[in-house]
Backbone as a chain_set.jsonl record, in Angstrom:
{"seq": "MPLRLLASLLFALAANVLLHVPARAAYPDHIVKIVVPFAPGGGTDVVARTLAQEMQKDLGVTVIIENKPGAGTIIGTQSVATSPPDGYTLLMATFANAVNPSLYSKLPYDAHKDFAPVAIACRIAIEPECHVVR", "coords": {"N": [[26.979, -17.988, -45.502], [27.044, -14.611, -44.839], [29.167, -13.1, -42.375], [28.223, -10.846, -41.019], [25.414, -10.984, -41.307], [24.905, -13.38, -39.93], [25.731, -12.643, -37.34], [23.821, -10.668, -36.809], [21.463, -12.198, -36.818], [21.937, -13.909, -34.63], [22.062, -12.012, -32.576], [19.436, -11.011, -32.667], [18.043, -13.321, -31.967], [19.008, -13.751, -29.344], [18.067, -11.403, -28.104], [15.315, -11.824, -28.326], [14.96, -14.068, -26.673], [15.711, -12.981, -24.185], [13.695, -11.122, -23.795], [11.572, -12.589, -22.875], [12.15, -13.378, -20.333], [11.329, -12.886, -17.02], [11.931, -9.865, -15.244], [11.834, -9.615, -12.506], [10.419, -11.173, -9.593], [6.92, -11.969, -9.489], [4.547, -9.771, -8.037], [2.449, -10.259, -5.308], [5.047, -12.043, -3.592], [5.42, -12.915, -1.073], [4.351, -12.576, 2.41], [2.009, -9.953, 2.98], [1.696, -7.006, 4.836], [-0.584, -5.085, 6.666], [-0.583, -2.17, 8.361], [-2.364, -0.923, 11.016], [-2.957, 2.035, 12.534], [-4.305, 2.129, 14.989], [-6.044, 0.823, 17.906], [-7.066, -2.666, 18.156], [-10.328, -3.647, 17.003], [-11.745, -1.309, 16.488], [-13.357, 0.893, 14.071], [-11.591, 1.379, 11.873], [-9.889, -0.809, 12.081], [-11.681, -2.922, 11.618], [-12.416, -2.439, 8.948], [-9.884, -2.766, 7.75], [-9.353, -5.479, 8.293], [-11.389, -6.733, 6.888], [-10.708, -5.931, 4.304], [-8.205, -7.196, 4.133], [-8.945, -9.918, 4.106], [-10.194, -10.115, 1.591], [-8.074, -9.355, -0.057], [-6.318, -11.494, 0.372], [-7.709, -13.564, -0.905], [-7.712, -12.612, -3.568], [-4.961, -12.143, -4.164], [-3.624, -14.406, -3.362], [-1.817, -14.772, -1.285], [-0.75, -14.586, 2.177], [-2.213, -12.069, 4.124], [-1.631, -9.935, 6.671], [-2.756, -8.22, 9.631], [-1.457, -5.619, 11.501], [-1.738, -4.075, 14.442], [-0.861, -0.937, 15.611], [-1.217, 1.158, 17.8], [-1.246, 4.54, 19.141], [-0.017, 7.786, 20.11], [-1.65, 9.416, 18.507], [-1.866, 8.174, 15.949], [0.755, 8.342, 15.079], [2.816, 6.542, 15.852], [2.252, 4.029, 14.582], [2.197, 4.926, 11.937], [4.795, 5.879, 11.585], [6.205, 3.482, 11.732], [5.572, 2.308, 9.312], [6.589, 4.196, 7.546], [9.326, 3.884, 7.937], [9.795, 1.373, 7.016], [10.916, -0.942, 4.436], [10.501, 0.346, 1.131], [8.809, -1.463, -0.502], [6.26, -2.292, -1.063], [5.162, -4.252, 0.514], [4.512, -3.609, 3.083], [1.853, -1.97, 4.202], [-0.097, 0.966, 4.932], [-2.975, 1.611, 6.773], [-4.385, 4.287, 6.323], [-5.978, 7.211, 7.717], [-8.226, 9.96, 8.319], [-6.842, 11.197, 10.36], [-4.16, 10.92, 9.643], [-3.999, 12.744, 7.603], [-4.415, 15.125, 8.93], [-2.462, 15.335, 10.937], [0.108, 16.526, 10.074], [-0.509, 19.25, 10.162], [-1.068, 19.635, 12.803], [1.149, 18.948, 14.326], [4.371, 20.25, 14.702], [6.707, 18.925, 14.144], [7.205, 15.858, 12.754], [8.081, 12.347, 12.8], [8.348, 11.52, 10.202], [7.851, 12.292, 6.712], [4.901, 13.257, 5.585], [4.147, 13.63, 2.957], [6.242, 12.778, 1.301], [7.13, 10.256, 2.151], [5.234, 8.335, 1.646], [3.094, 6.591, -0.652], [0.068, 6.833, -2.319], [-2.237, 4.119, -2.578], [-4.855, 3.01, -2.787], [-8.321, 3.882, -2.328], [-9.904, 2.607, 0.293], [-12.186, 2.754, 1.816], [-14.886, 4.931, 2.205], [-16.506, 7.243, 4.144], [-19.337, 8.978, 4.306], [-20.924, 11.499, 5.932], [-23.97, 12.728, 6.091], [-25.825, 15.533, 6.927], [-28.88, 15.361, 8.694], [-31.955, 16.776, 7.924], [-34.701, 18.061, 9.444], [-37.922, 19.088, 9.012], [-40.029, 20.995, 10.821], [-43.401, 21.491, 11.212]], "CA": [[26.226, -16.895, -44.92], [27.991, -13.578, -44.426], [29.361, -12.979, -40.934], [27.367, -9.761, -40.518], [24.046, -11.507, -41.236], [24.896, -14.356, -38.843], [25.789, -11.897, -36.083], [22.506, -10.013, -36.642], [20.481, -13.233, -36.452], [22.229, -14.332, -33.26], [21.658, -10.909, -31.704], [17.966, -10.99, -32.63], [17.624, -14.495, -31.205], [19.318, -13.481, -27.932], [17.134, -10.377, -27.636], [14.001, -12.451, -28.221], [14.975, -14.909, -25.476], [15.773, -12.116, -23.017], [12.417, -10.434, -23.613], [10.615, -13.476, -22.219], [12.606, -13.668, -18.976], [10.856, -11.827, -16.123], [13.0, -9.116, -14.6], [11.747, -9.867, -11.077], [9.299, -12.026, -9.21], [5.596, -11.35, -9.523], [4.068, -9.262, -6.747], [3.339, -10.457, -4.162], [5.589, -13.392, -3.467], [5.437, -13.269, 0.345], [3.312, -11.97, 3.252], [1.741, -8.52, 2.939], [1.274, -6.544, 6.164], [-1.299, -3.811, 6.735], [-0.46, -1.569, 9.687], [-3.498, -0.099, 11.429], [-2.427, 2.834, 13.645], [-5.325, 2.199, 16.038], [-6.23, -0.419, 18.653], [-7.976, -3.61, 17.517], [-11.754, -3.592, 17.299], [-12.374, -0.072, 16.031], [-13.832, 0.931, 12.693], [-10.479, 1.248, 10.929], [-9.437, -2.191, 12.184], [-12.677, -3.774, 10.961], [-12.263, -2.236, 7.497], [-8.605, -3.362, 7.344], [-9.468, -6.938, 8.335], [-12.243, -7.112, 5.757], [-9.879, -5.739, 3.122], [-7.17, -8.238, 4.137], [-9.563, -11.177, 3.673], [-10.395, -10.063, 0.143], [-6.749, -9.333, -0.689], [-5.798, -12.864, 0.416], [-8.376, -14.319, -1.97], [-7.303, -12.117, -4.885], [-3.521, -12.205, -4.387], [-3.124, -15.749, -3.089], [-0.793, -14.772, -0.23], [-1.25, -14.186, 3.482], [-2.233, -10.636, 4.432], [-1.821, -9.825, 8.119], [-3.029, -6.899, 10.197], [-0.646, -5.312, 12.675], [-2.236, -2.876, 15.114], [0.183, -0.161, 16.305], [-1.85, 2.401, 18.238], [-0.49, 5.447, 19.991], [0.443, 9.11, 19.675], [-2.499, 9.957, 17.444], [-1.495, 7.421, 14.743], [2.147, 8.603, 14.68], [3.647, 5.353, 16.06], [2.012, 3.092, 13.483], [2.56, 5.554, 10.671], [6.255, 5.909, 11.524], [6.704, 2.132, 11.453], [5.436, 2.081, 7.867], [7.508, 5.116, 6.863], [10.698, 3.394, 8.044], [9.896, 0.031, 6.437], [11.387, -0.895, 3.05], [9.437, 0.775, 0.199], [8.662, -2.552, -1.462], [4.853, -2.62, -1.271], [4.733, -5.344, 1.379], [4.008, -3.028, 4.321], [0.88, -0.946, 3.831], [-0.685, 1.723, 6.041], [-4.403, 1.908, 6.693], [-4.408, 5.7, 6.696], [-7.283, 7.8, 7.987], [-8.246, 11.422, 8.382], [-5.805, 11.615, 11.305], [-2.9, 11.036, 8.915], [-4.054, 13.978, 6.817], [-4.434, 16.273, 9.837], [-1.274, 15.394, 11.798], [1.129, 17.512, 9.69], [-0.892, 20.607, 10.569], [-1.154, 19.678, 14.264], [2.471, 18.766, 14.927], [5.395, 20.97, 13.936], [7.753, 17.988, 13.736], [6.812, 14.456, 12.734], [9.23, 11.501, 12.457], [8.215, 11.127, 8.792], [7.288, 13.327, 5.843], [3.626, 12.693, 5.136], [4.004, 13.741, 1.498], [7.328, 12.11, 0.581], [7.394, 8.897, 2.617], [4.119, 7.438, 1.34], [2.474, 6.653, -1.975], [-1.303, 6.318, -2.222], [-2.484, 2.892, -3.319], [-6.28, 2.891, -3.089], [-9.293, 4.297, -1.321], [-10.525, 1.365, 0.742], [-13.483, 3.016, 2.426], [-15.229, 6.342, 2.32], [-17.688, 7.412, 4.976], [-19.914, 10.311, 4.131], [-21.957, 11.77, 6.923], [-24.81, 13.808, 5.603], [-26.708, 16.009, 8.0], [-30.317, 15.149, 8.508], [-32.744, 17.996, 8.103], [-36.088, 17.78, 9.788], [-38.756, 20.277, 8.924], [-41.127, 20.932, 11.78], [-44.482, 22.387, 10.798]], "C": [[27.244, -15.85, -44.445], [28.008, -13.448, -42.9], [28.44, -11.929, -40.318], [25.917, -10.237, -40.347], [23.924, -12.51, -40.089], [24.902, -13.659, -37.48], [24.449, -11.223, -35.802], [21.452, -11.019, -36.202], [20.694, -13.709, -35.019], [21.822, -13.262, -32.246], [20.143, -10.857, -31.562], [17.432, -12.161, -31.816], [17.856, -14.282, -29.706], [18.363, -12.445, -27.348], [15.747, -10.956, -27.434], [13.906, -13.321, -26.97], [14.944, -14.045, -24.223], [14.455, -11.388, -22.759], [11.413, -11.285, -22.848], [11.023, -13.879, -20.812], [12.106, -12.557, -18.059], [12.026, -11.171, -15.391], [13.004, -9.353, -13.099], [10.516, -10.709, -10.798], [7.99, -11.253, -9.27], [5.209, -10.898, -8.123], [2.715, -9.87, -6.472], [3.866, -11.882, -4.138], [5.836, -13.773, -2.005], [4.403, -12.432, 1.103], [3.236, -10.458, 3.069], [1.198, -8.125, 4.309], [0.571, -5.202, 6.026], [-1.206, -3.322, 8.173], [-1.665, -0.672, 9.916], [-3.029, 0.702, 12.64], [-3.441, 3.088, 14.764], [-5.392, 0.85, 16.744], [-7.175, -1.351, 17.902], [-9.431, -3.366, 17.918], [-12.459, -2.332, 16.867], [-12.765, -0.158, 14.563], [-12.733, 0.733, 11.664], [-9.955, -0.182, 10.919], [-10.39, -3.136, 11.463], [-12.558, -3.652, 9.438], [-10.981, -2.914, 7.009], [-8.695, -4.885, 7.315], [-10.347, -7.456, 7.204], [-11.464, -7.007, 4.451], [-8.833, -6.85, 3.023], [-7.733, -9.585, 3.672], [-9.731, -11.218, 2.157], [-9.066, -10.045, -0.606], [-6.139, -10.726, -0.71], [-6.401, -13.708, -0.692], [-7.841, -13.912, -3.337], [-5.826, -12.338, -5.173], [-2.929, -13.587, -4.144], [-1.977, -15.811, -2.1], [-1.45, -14.359, 1.083], [-1.148, -12.68, 3.639], [-2.547, -10.524, 5.915], [-2.09, -8.375, 8.509], [-2.139, -6.744, 11.417], [-1.145, -3.999, 13.259], [-1.095, -2.223, 15.873], [-0.428, 1.165, 16.729], [-0.875, 3.287, 19.006], [-0.087, 6.73, 19.307], [-0.36, 9.641, 18.493], [-2.148, 9.431, 16.069], [-0.025, 7.563, 14.353], [3.018, 7.347, 14.818], [3.484, 4.357, 14.908], [2.443, 3.648, 12.144], [4.077, 5.593, 10.504], [6.822, 4.523, 11.201], [6.603, 1.808, 9.966], [6.421, 2.957, 7.101], [8.939, 4.611, 6.882], [10.864, 1.967, 7.513], [10.407, 0.136, 4.998], [10.242, -0.505, 2.107], [9.2, -0.254, -0.899], [7.212, -2.969, -1.708], [4.344, -3.751, -0.397], [4.285, -4.87, 2.753], [3.137, -1.845, 3.943], [0.339, -0.262, 5.081], [-2.164, 1.922, 5.779], [-4.556, 3.336, 7.211], [-5.839, 6.189, 6.875], [-7.159, 9.316, 7.956], [-7.158, 11.952, 9.314], [-4.458, 11.789, 10.605], [-2.855, 12.295, 8.058], [-3.933, 15.211, 7.701], [-3.132, 16.432, 10.617], [-0.206, 16.392, 11.351], [0.771, 18.947, 10.075], [-0.991, 20.744, 12.091], [0.207, 19.631, 14.943], [3.528, 19.442, 14.057], [6.502, 20.042, 13.448], [7.217, 16.564, 13.864], [8.032, 13.615, 12.364], [9.183, 10.96, 11.025], [7.69, 12.323, 8.014], [6.028, 12.736, 5.209], [3.468, 12.72, 3.618], [5.055, 12.939, 0.735], [7.515, 10.644, 0.954], [6.307, 7.889, 2.272], [3.649, 7.637, -0.096], [1.06, 6.1, -1.845], [-1.483, 5.081, -3.102], [-3.944, 2.812, -3.74], [-7.103, 3.52, -1.984], [-10.061, 3.031, -0.946], [-11.933, 1.589, 1.258], [-13.691, 4.522, 2.475], [-16.531, 6.43, 3.116], [-18.162, 8.843, 4.821], [-21.045, 10.48, 5.143], [-22.742, 12.983, 6.418], [-25.73, 14.257, 6.732], [-28.162, 15.718, 7.675], [-31.05, 16.434, 8.783], [-34.201, 17.594, 8.353], [-36.872, 19.087, 9.763], [-39.921, 20.088, 9.889], [-42.179, 21.937, 11.347], [-45.555, 22.452, 11.85]], "O": [[28.191, -16.179, -43.732], [26.996, -13.658, -42.231], [27.936, -12.117, -39.21], [25.273, -9.92, -39.346], [22.937, -12.488, -39.354], [24.161, -14.047, -36.576], [23.996, -11.213, -34.657], [20.642, -10.732, -35.321], [19.73, -13.892, -34.277], [21.298, -13.581, -31.179], [19.626, -10.678, -30.459], [16.473, -12.008, -31.059], [16.988, -14.601, -28.893], [17.902, -12.596, -26.217], [15.07, -10.613, -26.465], [12.884, -13.311, -26.284], [14.212, -14.357, -23.284], [14.14, -11.074, -21.611], [10.493, -10.746, -22.233], [10.313, -14.646, -20.162], [12.424, -11.39, -18.291], [12.977, -11.836, -14.979], [14.062, -9.301, -12.472], [9.68, -10.922, -11.676], [7.966, -10.031, -9.118], [5.513, -11.573, -7.139], [1.902, -9.972, -7.39], [3.207, -12.809, -4.609], [6.397, -14.833, -1.728], [3.662, -11.663, 0.491], [4.257, -9.773, 3.009], [0.35, -8.815, 4.874], [1.065, -4.296, 5.355], [-1.693, -3.979, 9.093], [-1.953, 0.222, 9.12], [-2.728, 0.113, 13.678], [-3.425, 4.142, 15.401], [-4.865, -0.146, 16.248], [-7.992, -0.894, 17.103], [-9.716, -2.933, 19.035], [-13.689, -2.294, 16.88], [-12.527, -1.169, 13.903], [-12.916, 0.003, 10.69], [-9.613, -0.709, 9.861], [-9.948, -4.053, 10.771], [-12.596, -4.657, 8.728], [-10.99, -3.568, 5.966], [-8.163, -5.514, 6.4], [-10.067, -8.509, 6.631], [-11.551, -7.888, 3.596], [-8.602, -7.386, 1.939], [-7.071, -10.31, 2.929], [-9.444, -12.231, 1.519], [-8.944, -10.652, -1.67], [-5.51, -11.109, -1.696], [-5.697, -14.477, -1.346], [-7.549, -14.769, -4.171], [-5.461, -12.682, -6.297], [-1.858, -13.905, -4.659], [-1.237, -16.794, -2.072], [-2.569, -13.845, 1.094], [-0.117, -12.084, 3.325], [-3.604, -10.966, 6.366], [-1.702, -7.439, 7.81], [-2.075, -7.633, 12.266], [-0.996, -2.941, 12.648], [-0.433, -2.87, 16.685], [-0.187, 2.189, 16.09], [0.178, 2.837, 19.457], [0.151, 6.77, 18.1], [0.201, 10.248, 17.581], [-2.139, 10.199, 15.106], [0.4, 6.95, 13.374], [3.881, 7.114, 13.972], [4.471, 3.9, 14.332], [2.992, 2.927, 11.311], [4.587, 5.365, 9.407], [7.81, 4.41, 10.475], [7.459, 1.108, 9.423], [7.02, 2.513, 6.121], [9.698, 4.874, 5.948], [11.965, 1.417, 7.56], [10.333, 1.211, 4.403], [9.122, -0.987, 2.276], [9.367, 0.04, -2.082], [6.959, -3.898, -2.475], [3.197, -4.173, -0.551], [3.73, -5.658, 3.518], [3.626, -0.839, 3.427], [0.323, -0.852, 6.161], [-2.561, 2.348, 4.694], [-4.824, 3.555, 8.392], [-6.777, 5.663, 6.277], [-6.115, 9.867, 7.608], [-6.614, 13.032, 9.085], [-3.7, 12.701, 10.936], [-1.781, 12.847, 7.819], [-3.403, 16.235, 7.267], [-2.737, 17.556, 10.928], [0.356, 17.069, 12.213], [1.662, 19.769, 10.29], [-0.996, 21.86, 12.609], [0.393, 20.21, 16.014], [3.578, 19.239, 12.844], [7.162, 20.335, 12.452], [6.826, 16.128, 14.947], [8.931, 14.109, 11.684], [9.918, 10.031, 10.691], [7.147, 13.26, 8.599], [6.105, 11.819, 4.391], [2.728, 11.911, 3.06], [4.784, 12.467, -0.369], [8.013, 9.865, 0.141], [6.449, 6.704, 2.576], [3.794, 8.715, -0.671], [0.874, 5.006, -1.312], [-0.957, 5.005, -4.212], [-4.245, 2.574, -4.91], [-6.643, 3.67, -0.852], [-10.776, 2.459, -1.769], [-12.784, 0.706, 1.147], [-12.764, 5.282, 2.755], [-17.521, 5.772, 2.794], [-17.459, 9.791, 5.17], [-21.99, 9.693, 5.186], [-22.227, 14.099, 6.337], [-26.341, 13.43, 7.408], [-28.6, 15.82, 6.529], [-30.785, 17.105, 9.78], [-34.822, 16.884, 7.562], [-36.508, 20.061, 10.423], [-40.693, 19.136, 9.776], [-41.871, 23.11, 11.139], [-46.548, 23.159, 11.676]]}, "num_chains": 1, "name": "protein.A"}
């Protein structure tokens, strides 16, 4: 067998083996944390806890809720912004997170660069009621 053909076959075999080796562990492989920037017991906390229960079932790992209230959601949001960007620390963002950049001239995070949207967990639409009096 010519040397060139043998080298090609060995290269193809090595490439085939390497294609089946995962580059990294499957997500998630440890605890996922959802930071709620409000006190426990409010609407956002209830939604986050319900979401965490379903995520635990689907992902097969523990999902914990960490309440970090204060400063109009800035404390909890900052803790997520400064955490490693590995997908294991999530923020339960609300309308307050969208409004804060326009209310405060300086925030300890960049609302547009420090976060990546993952999903819409809950949407609350309040429709005005119209009553016709005759």
